[in-house]
XYZ file of C-alpha atoms in Angstrom:
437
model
C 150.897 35.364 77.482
C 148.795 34.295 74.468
C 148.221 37.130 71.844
C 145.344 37.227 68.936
C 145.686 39.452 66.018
C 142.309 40.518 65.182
C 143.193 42.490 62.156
C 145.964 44.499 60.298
C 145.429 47.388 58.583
C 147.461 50.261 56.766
C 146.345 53.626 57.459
C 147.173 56.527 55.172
C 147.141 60.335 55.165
C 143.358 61.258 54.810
C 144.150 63.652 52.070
C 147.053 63.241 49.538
C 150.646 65.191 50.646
C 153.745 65.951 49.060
C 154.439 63.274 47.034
C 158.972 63.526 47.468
C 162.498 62.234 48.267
C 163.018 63.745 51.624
C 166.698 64.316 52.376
C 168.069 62.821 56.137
C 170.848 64.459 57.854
C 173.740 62.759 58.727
C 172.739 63.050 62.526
C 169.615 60.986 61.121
C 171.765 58.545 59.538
C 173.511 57.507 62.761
C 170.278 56.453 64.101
C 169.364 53.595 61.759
C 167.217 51.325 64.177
C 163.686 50.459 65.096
C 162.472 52.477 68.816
C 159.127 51.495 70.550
C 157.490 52.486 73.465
C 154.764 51.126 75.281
C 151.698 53.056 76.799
C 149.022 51.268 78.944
C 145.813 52.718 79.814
C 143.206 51.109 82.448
C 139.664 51.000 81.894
C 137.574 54.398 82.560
C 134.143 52.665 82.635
C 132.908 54.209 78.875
C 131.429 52.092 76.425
C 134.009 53.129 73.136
C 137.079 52.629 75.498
C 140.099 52.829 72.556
C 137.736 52.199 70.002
C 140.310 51.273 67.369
C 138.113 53.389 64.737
C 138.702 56.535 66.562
C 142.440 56.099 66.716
C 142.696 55.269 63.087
C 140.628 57.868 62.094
C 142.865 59.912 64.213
C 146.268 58.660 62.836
C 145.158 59.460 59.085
C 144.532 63.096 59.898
C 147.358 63.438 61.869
C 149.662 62.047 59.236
C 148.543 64.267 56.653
C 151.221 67.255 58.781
C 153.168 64.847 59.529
C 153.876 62.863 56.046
C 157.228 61.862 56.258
C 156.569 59.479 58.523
C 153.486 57.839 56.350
C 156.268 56.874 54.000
C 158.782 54.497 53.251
C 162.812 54.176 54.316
C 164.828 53.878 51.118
C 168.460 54.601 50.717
C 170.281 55.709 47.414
C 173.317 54.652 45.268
C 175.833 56.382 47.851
C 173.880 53.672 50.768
C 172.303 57.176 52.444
C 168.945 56.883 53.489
C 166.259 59.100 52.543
C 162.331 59.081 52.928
C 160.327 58.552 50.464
C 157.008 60.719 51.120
C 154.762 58.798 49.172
C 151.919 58.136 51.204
C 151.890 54.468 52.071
C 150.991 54.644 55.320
C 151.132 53.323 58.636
C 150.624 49.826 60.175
C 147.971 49.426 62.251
C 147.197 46.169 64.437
C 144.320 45.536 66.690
C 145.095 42.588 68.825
C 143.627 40.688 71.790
C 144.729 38.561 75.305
C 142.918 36.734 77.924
C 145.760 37.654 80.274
C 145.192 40.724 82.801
C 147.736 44.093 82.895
C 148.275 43.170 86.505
C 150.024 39.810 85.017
C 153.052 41.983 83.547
C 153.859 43.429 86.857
C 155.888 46.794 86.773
C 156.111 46.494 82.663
C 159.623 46.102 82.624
C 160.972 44.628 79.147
C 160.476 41.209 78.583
C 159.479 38.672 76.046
C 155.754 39.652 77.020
C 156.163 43.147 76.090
C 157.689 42.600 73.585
C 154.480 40.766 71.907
C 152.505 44.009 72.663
C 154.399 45.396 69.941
C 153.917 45.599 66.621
C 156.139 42.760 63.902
C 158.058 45.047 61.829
C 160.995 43.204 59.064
C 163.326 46.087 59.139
C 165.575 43.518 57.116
C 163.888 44.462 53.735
C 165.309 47.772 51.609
C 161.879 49.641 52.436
C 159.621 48.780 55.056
C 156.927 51.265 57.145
C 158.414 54.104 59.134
C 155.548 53.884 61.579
C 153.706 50.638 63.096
C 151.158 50.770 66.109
C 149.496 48.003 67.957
C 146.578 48.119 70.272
C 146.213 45.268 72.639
C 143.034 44.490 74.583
C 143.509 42.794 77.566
C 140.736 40.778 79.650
C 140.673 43.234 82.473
C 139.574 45.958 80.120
C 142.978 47.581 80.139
C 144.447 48.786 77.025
C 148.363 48.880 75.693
C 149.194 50.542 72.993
C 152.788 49.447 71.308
C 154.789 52.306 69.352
C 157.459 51.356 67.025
C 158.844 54.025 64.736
C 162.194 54.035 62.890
C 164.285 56.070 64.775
C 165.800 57.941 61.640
C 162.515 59.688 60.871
C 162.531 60.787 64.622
C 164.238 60.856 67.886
C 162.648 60.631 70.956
C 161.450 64.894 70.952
C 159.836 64.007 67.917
C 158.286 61.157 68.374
C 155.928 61.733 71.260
C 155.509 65.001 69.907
C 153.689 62.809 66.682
C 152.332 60.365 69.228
C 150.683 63.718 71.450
C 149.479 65.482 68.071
C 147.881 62.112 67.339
C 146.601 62.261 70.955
C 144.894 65.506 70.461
C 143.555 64.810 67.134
C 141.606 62.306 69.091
C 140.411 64.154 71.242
C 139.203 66.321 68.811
C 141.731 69.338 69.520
C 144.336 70.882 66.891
C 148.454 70.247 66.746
C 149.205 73.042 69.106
C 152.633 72.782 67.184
C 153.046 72.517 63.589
C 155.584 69.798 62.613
C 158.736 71.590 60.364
C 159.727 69.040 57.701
C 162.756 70.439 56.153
C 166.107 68.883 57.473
C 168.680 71.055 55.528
C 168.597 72.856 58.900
C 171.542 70.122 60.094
C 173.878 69.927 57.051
C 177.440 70.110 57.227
C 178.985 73.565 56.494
C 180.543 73.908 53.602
C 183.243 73.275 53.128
C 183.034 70.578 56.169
C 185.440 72.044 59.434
C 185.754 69.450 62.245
C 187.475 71.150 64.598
C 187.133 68.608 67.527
C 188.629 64.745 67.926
C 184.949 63.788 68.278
C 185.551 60.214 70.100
C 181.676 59.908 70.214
C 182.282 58.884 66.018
C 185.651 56.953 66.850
C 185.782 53.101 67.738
C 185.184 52.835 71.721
C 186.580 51.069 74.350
C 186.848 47.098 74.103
C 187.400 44.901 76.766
C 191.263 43.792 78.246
C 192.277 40.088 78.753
C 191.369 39.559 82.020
C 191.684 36.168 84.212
C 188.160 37.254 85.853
C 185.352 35.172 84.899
C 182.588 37.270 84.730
C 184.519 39.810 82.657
C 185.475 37.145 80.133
C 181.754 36.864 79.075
C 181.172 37.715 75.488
C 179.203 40.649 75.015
C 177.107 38.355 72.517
C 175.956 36.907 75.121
C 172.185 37.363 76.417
C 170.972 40.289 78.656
C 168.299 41.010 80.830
C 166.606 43.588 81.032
C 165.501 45.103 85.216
C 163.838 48.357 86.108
C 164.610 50.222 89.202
C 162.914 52.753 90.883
C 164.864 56.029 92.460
C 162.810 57.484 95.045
C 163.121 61.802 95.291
C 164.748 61.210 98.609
C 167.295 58.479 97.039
C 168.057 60.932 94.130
C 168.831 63.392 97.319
C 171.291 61.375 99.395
C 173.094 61.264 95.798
C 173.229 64.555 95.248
C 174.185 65.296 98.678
C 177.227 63.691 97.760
C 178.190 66.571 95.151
C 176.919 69.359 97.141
C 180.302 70.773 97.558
C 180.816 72.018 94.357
C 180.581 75.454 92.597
C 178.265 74.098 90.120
C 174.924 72.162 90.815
C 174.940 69.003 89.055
C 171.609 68.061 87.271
C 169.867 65.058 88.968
C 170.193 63.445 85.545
C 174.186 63.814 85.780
C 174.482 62.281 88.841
C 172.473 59.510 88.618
C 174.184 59.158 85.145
C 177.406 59.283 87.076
C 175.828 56.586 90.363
C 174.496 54.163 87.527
C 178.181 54.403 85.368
C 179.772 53.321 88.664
C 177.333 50.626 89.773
C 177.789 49.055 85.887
C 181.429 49.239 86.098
C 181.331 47.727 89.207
C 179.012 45.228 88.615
C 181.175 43.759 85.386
C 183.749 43.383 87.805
C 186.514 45.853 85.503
C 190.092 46.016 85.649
C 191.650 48.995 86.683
C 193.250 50.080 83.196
C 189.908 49.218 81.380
C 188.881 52.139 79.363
C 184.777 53.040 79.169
C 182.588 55.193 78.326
C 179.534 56.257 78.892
C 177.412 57.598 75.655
C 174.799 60.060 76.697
C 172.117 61.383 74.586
C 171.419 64.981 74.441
C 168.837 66.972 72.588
C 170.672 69.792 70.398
C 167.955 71.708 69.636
C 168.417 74.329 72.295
C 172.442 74.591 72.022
C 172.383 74.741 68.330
C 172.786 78.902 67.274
C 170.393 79.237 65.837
C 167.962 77.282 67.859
C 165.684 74.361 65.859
C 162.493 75.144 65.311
C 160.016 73.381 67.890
C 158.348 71.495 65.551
C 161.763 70.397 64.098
C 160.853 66.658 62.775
C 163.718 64.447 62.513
C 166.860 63.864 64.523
C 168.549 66.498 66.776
C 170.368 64.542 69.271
C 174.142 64.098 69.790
C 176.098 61.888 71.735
C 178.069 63.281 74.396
C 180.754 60.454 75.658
C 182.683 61.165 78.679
C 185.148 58.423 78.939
C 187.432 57.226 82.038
C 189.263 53.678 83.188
C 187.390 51.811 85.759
C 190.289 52.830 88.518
C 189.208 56.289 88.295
C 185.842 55.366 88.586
C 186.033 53.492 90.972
C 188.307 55.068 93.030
C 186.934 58.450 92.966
C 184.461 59.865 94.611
C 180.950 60.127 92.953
C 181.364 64.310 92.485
C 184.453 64.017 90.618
C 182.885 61.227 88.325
C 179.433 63.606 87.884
C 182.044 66.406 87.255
C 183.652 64.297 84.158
C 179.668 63.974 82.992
C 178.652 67.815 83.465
C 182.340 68.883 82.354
C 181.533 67.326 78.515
C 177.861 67.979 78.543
C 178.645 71.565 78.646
C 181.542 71.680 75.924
C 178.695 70.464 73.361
C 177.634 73.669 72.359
C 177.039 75.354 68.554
C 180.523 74.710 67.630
C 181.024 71.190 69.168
C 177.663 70.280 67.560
C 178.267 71.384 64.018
C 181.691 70.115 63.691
C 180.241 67.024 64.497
C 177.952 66.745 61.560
C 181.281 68.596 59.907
C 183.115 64.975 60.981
C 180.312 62.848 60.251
C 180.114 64.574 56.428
C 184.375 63.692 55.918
C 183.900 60.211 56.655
C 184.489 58.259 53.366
C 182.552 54.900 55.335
C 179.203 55.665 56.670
C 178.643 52.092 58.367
C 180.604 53.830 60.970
C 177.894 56.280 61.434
C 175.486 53.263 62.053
C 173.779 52.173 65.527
C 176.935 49.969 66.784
C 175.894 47.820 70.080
C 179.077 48.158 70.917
C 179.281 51.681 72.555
C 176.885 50.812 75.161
C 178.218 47.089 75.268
C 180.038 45.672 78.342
C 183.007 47.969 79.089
C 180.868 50.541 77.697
C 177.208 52.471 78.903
C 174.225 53.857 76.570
C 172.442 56.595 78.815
C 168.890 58.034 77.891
C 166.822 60.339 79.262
C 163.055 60.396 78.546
C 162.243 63.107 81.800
C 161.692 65.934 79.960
C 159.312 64.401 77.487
C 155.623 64.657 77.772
C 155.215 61.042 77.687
C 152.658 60.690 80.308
C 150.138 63.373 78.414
C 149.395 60.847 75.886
C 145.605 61.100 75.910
C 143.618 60.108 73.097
C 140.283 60.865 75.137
C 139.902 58.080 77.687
C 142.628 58.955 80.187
C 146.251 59.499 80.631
C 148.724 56.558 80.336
C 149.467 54.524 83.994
C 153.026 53.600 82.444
C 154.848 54.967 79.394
C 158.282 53.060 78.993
C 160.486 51.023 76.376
C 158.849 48.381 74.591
C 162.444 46.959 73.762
C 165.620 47.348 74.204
C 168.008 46.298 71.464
C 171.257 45.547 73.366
C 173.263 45.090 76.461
C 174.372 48.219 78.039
C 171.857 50.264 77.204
C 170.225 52.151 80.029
C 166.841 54.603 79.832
C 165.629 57.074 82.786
C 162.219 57.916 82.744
C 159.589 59.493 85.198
C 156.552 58.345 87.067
C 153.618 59.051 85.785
C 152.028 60.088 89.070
C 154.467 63.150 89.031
C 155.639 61.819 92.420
C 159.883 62.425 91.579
C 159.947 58.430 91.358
C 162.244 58.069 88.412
C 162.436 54.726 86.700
C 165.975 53.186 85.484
C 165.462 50.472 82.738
C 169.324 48.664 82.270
C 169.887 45.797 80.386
C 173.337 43.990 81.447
C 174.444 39.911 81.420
C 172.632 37.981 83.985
C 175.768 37.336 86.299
C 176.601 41.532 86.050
C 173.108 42.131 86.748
C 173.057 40.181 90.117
C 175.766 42.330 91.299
C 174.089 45.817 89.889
C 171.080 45.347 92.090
C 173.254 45.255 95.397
C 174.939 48.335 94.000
C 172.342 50.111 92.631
C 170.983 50.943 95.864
C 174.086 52.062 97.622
C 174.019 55.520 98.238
C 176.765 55.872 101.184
C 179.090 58.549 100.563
C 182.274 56.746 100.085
C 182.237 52.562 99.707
C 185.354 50.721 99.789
C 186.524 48.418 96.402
C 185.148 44.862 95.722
């Protein structure tokens, strides 16, 4: 796919905001990395179909609430990072294809997505927090690339920017007001961990191992697949648990089915350690509860860990168990004496995005479900994907819904070829009990 870049542009606040050094939370710290997400719309027939004027007209009133992210990344003597609200702007690129949105199939992540997003050098010591591209395809189809550092917002946040933006569009208010101040996550004082917090410690690395799949470098390239869990497949696996006193979410067991099918598919020992690190949204466990509006970073890792014998070797409800079992101990206390650890550290590099919790042994799971993704309507229609744009490294894994509101959830995984091959036989393997490879 050949991509044209009619013109870049920056687009500020329409009116002139607090002009400030905005302080980041540690939890924003530990999310140091470039997110994007891709939206494609198809044609509705009108004649101003994402008429790029309207959106950046759009984005400048929209950033004028949300300011923070119309400034710049900047860190200070200590290496924290901060914001600096000063009104820059955002990046704005209208580009153009002769291909067709039928040509990139089911969207999955690949090097043609990734060019409907926008170039952003993250590299330098202050770059844009917020870059957007707009792609016209020949069909008449639209895709609209979002890439936003991930320290200004997490996921909650972001579409909640990207649906204000939306609305503005449209012509509508922010039905909620964004709320700026981040002093809402700071450590107590003094700082109490009062948990071992292996979410913030070193994880798992591989064993020597005489098998030859397993003794491929984690350096080594992924690929990225997407698989598609019917409402009916979700069932059978949840049948599977239906014994116990508790109901399991459907995002812990297929958290729990897509840990197993990994392990299995890297071909593990049985005294390899791994865990799975799961993103949660603290806003709702905190005491008291975030604000709604709360802009910036609220989510927490929660990192059940076992050895691939007991994965492997138990059944799936005692696996899901592990999963709902940890989820549940992050409450208030859990949550604060997290930041608490993250504020004692004397190194924050170790609070940094490390590939290496959600390399091979190890599992990054996301869940975008309960985000309004598929709302995004700027005033020609609703989006007939909303996904990744990229993925950054192997291991990571992101659950997301259909945007037909069918219960067709989408898994996006990115693994090494050779474990990959084996994932899709396993993937779809929903017997109760399977014997060992």
């Amino acid at each position: 796919m050949i991509i044209t870049i009619r013109e870049e542009t920056i687009v500020q606040p329409l009116e002139r905001t607090p002009h400030q050094i905005l302080w980041a939370s540690l939890v924003d710290q530990s999310f140091n990395v470039l997110i994007s997400t891709i939206y494609v719309y198809r044609p509705n027939g009108t004649s101003n179909f994402f008429d790029a004027n309207v959106l950046k007209d759009a984005l400048s009133r929209v950033l004028v609430p949300f300011y923070p992210i119309a400034g710049r990344l900047k860190k200070n003597k200590k290496g924290r990072i901060e914001f600096d609200c000063n009104d820059e702007g955002a990046i704005f690129v209208e580009a153009e294809t002769d291909s067709v949105l039928d040509e990139l199939g089911d969207f999955v992540v690949s090097k043609d997505i990734n060019m409907l997003l926008p170039k952003v050098d993250n590299t330098k010591d202050s770059y844009p927090l917020l870059s957007v591209q707009v792609t016209y395809f020949k069909c008449g189809g639209v895709s609209l690339g979002v890439t936003m550092e991930h320290s200004v917002a997490d996921g909650t946040s972001g579409i909640h920017f990207t649906n204000s933006w939306a609305r503005v569009a449209r012509g509508l208010s922010i039905k909620v007001q964004p709320f700026i101040d981040r002093t809402l996550l700071r450590s107590r004082n003094p700082p109490t961990p009062c948990f071992p917090h292996i979410e913030h410690q070193p994880p798992p690395t591989m064993v020597p191992s005489k098998n030859i799949l397993k003794l491929k470098e984690s350096s080594q390239p992924f690929i990225v697949s997407m698989f598609k869990l019917t409402s009916h497949q979700i069932s059978l696996l949840k049948a599977q648990c239906n014994n116990e006193s508790v109901r399991f979410s459907s995002f812990e067991v297929i958290a729990g089915h897509v840990w197993r099918c990994a392990c299995r598919a890297r071909c593990l020992e049985d005294d390899q350690e791994s865990q799975i690190s799961i993103a949660k949204d603290g806003r709702s466990r905190l005491r008291p509860a975030l604000p709604s509006g709360y802009l910036g970073n609220a989510i927490f890792s929660i990192t059940p860990m076992l050895t691939a014998g007991e994965l492997l070797s138990k059944p799936l409800t005692d696996v899901v168990r592990t999963i709902h079992e940890t989820i549940v101990r992050a409450d208030n206390e859990y949550l604060r004496s997290s930041i608490d650890y993250m504020e004692v550290q004397p190194d924050l590099s170790g609070l940094l995005p490390n590939p290496a919790k959600a390399n091979c042994p190890n599992l990054g799971f996301t869940s975008w479900c309960q985000m309004p993704m598929h709302k995004v309507d700027f005033g020609w229609g609703r989006p007939v994907f909303t996904g990744p744009g990229s993925i950054f490294c192997e291991g990571l894994a992101y659950l997301f819904p259909s945007p037909k509101n069918d219960g067709i959830l989408s898994l996006a995984i990115a693994l090494q070829p050779d474990h990959m091959n084996l994932f899709r036989n396993y993937i779809y393997d929903f017997k109760r009990e399977r014997s060992r490879i």
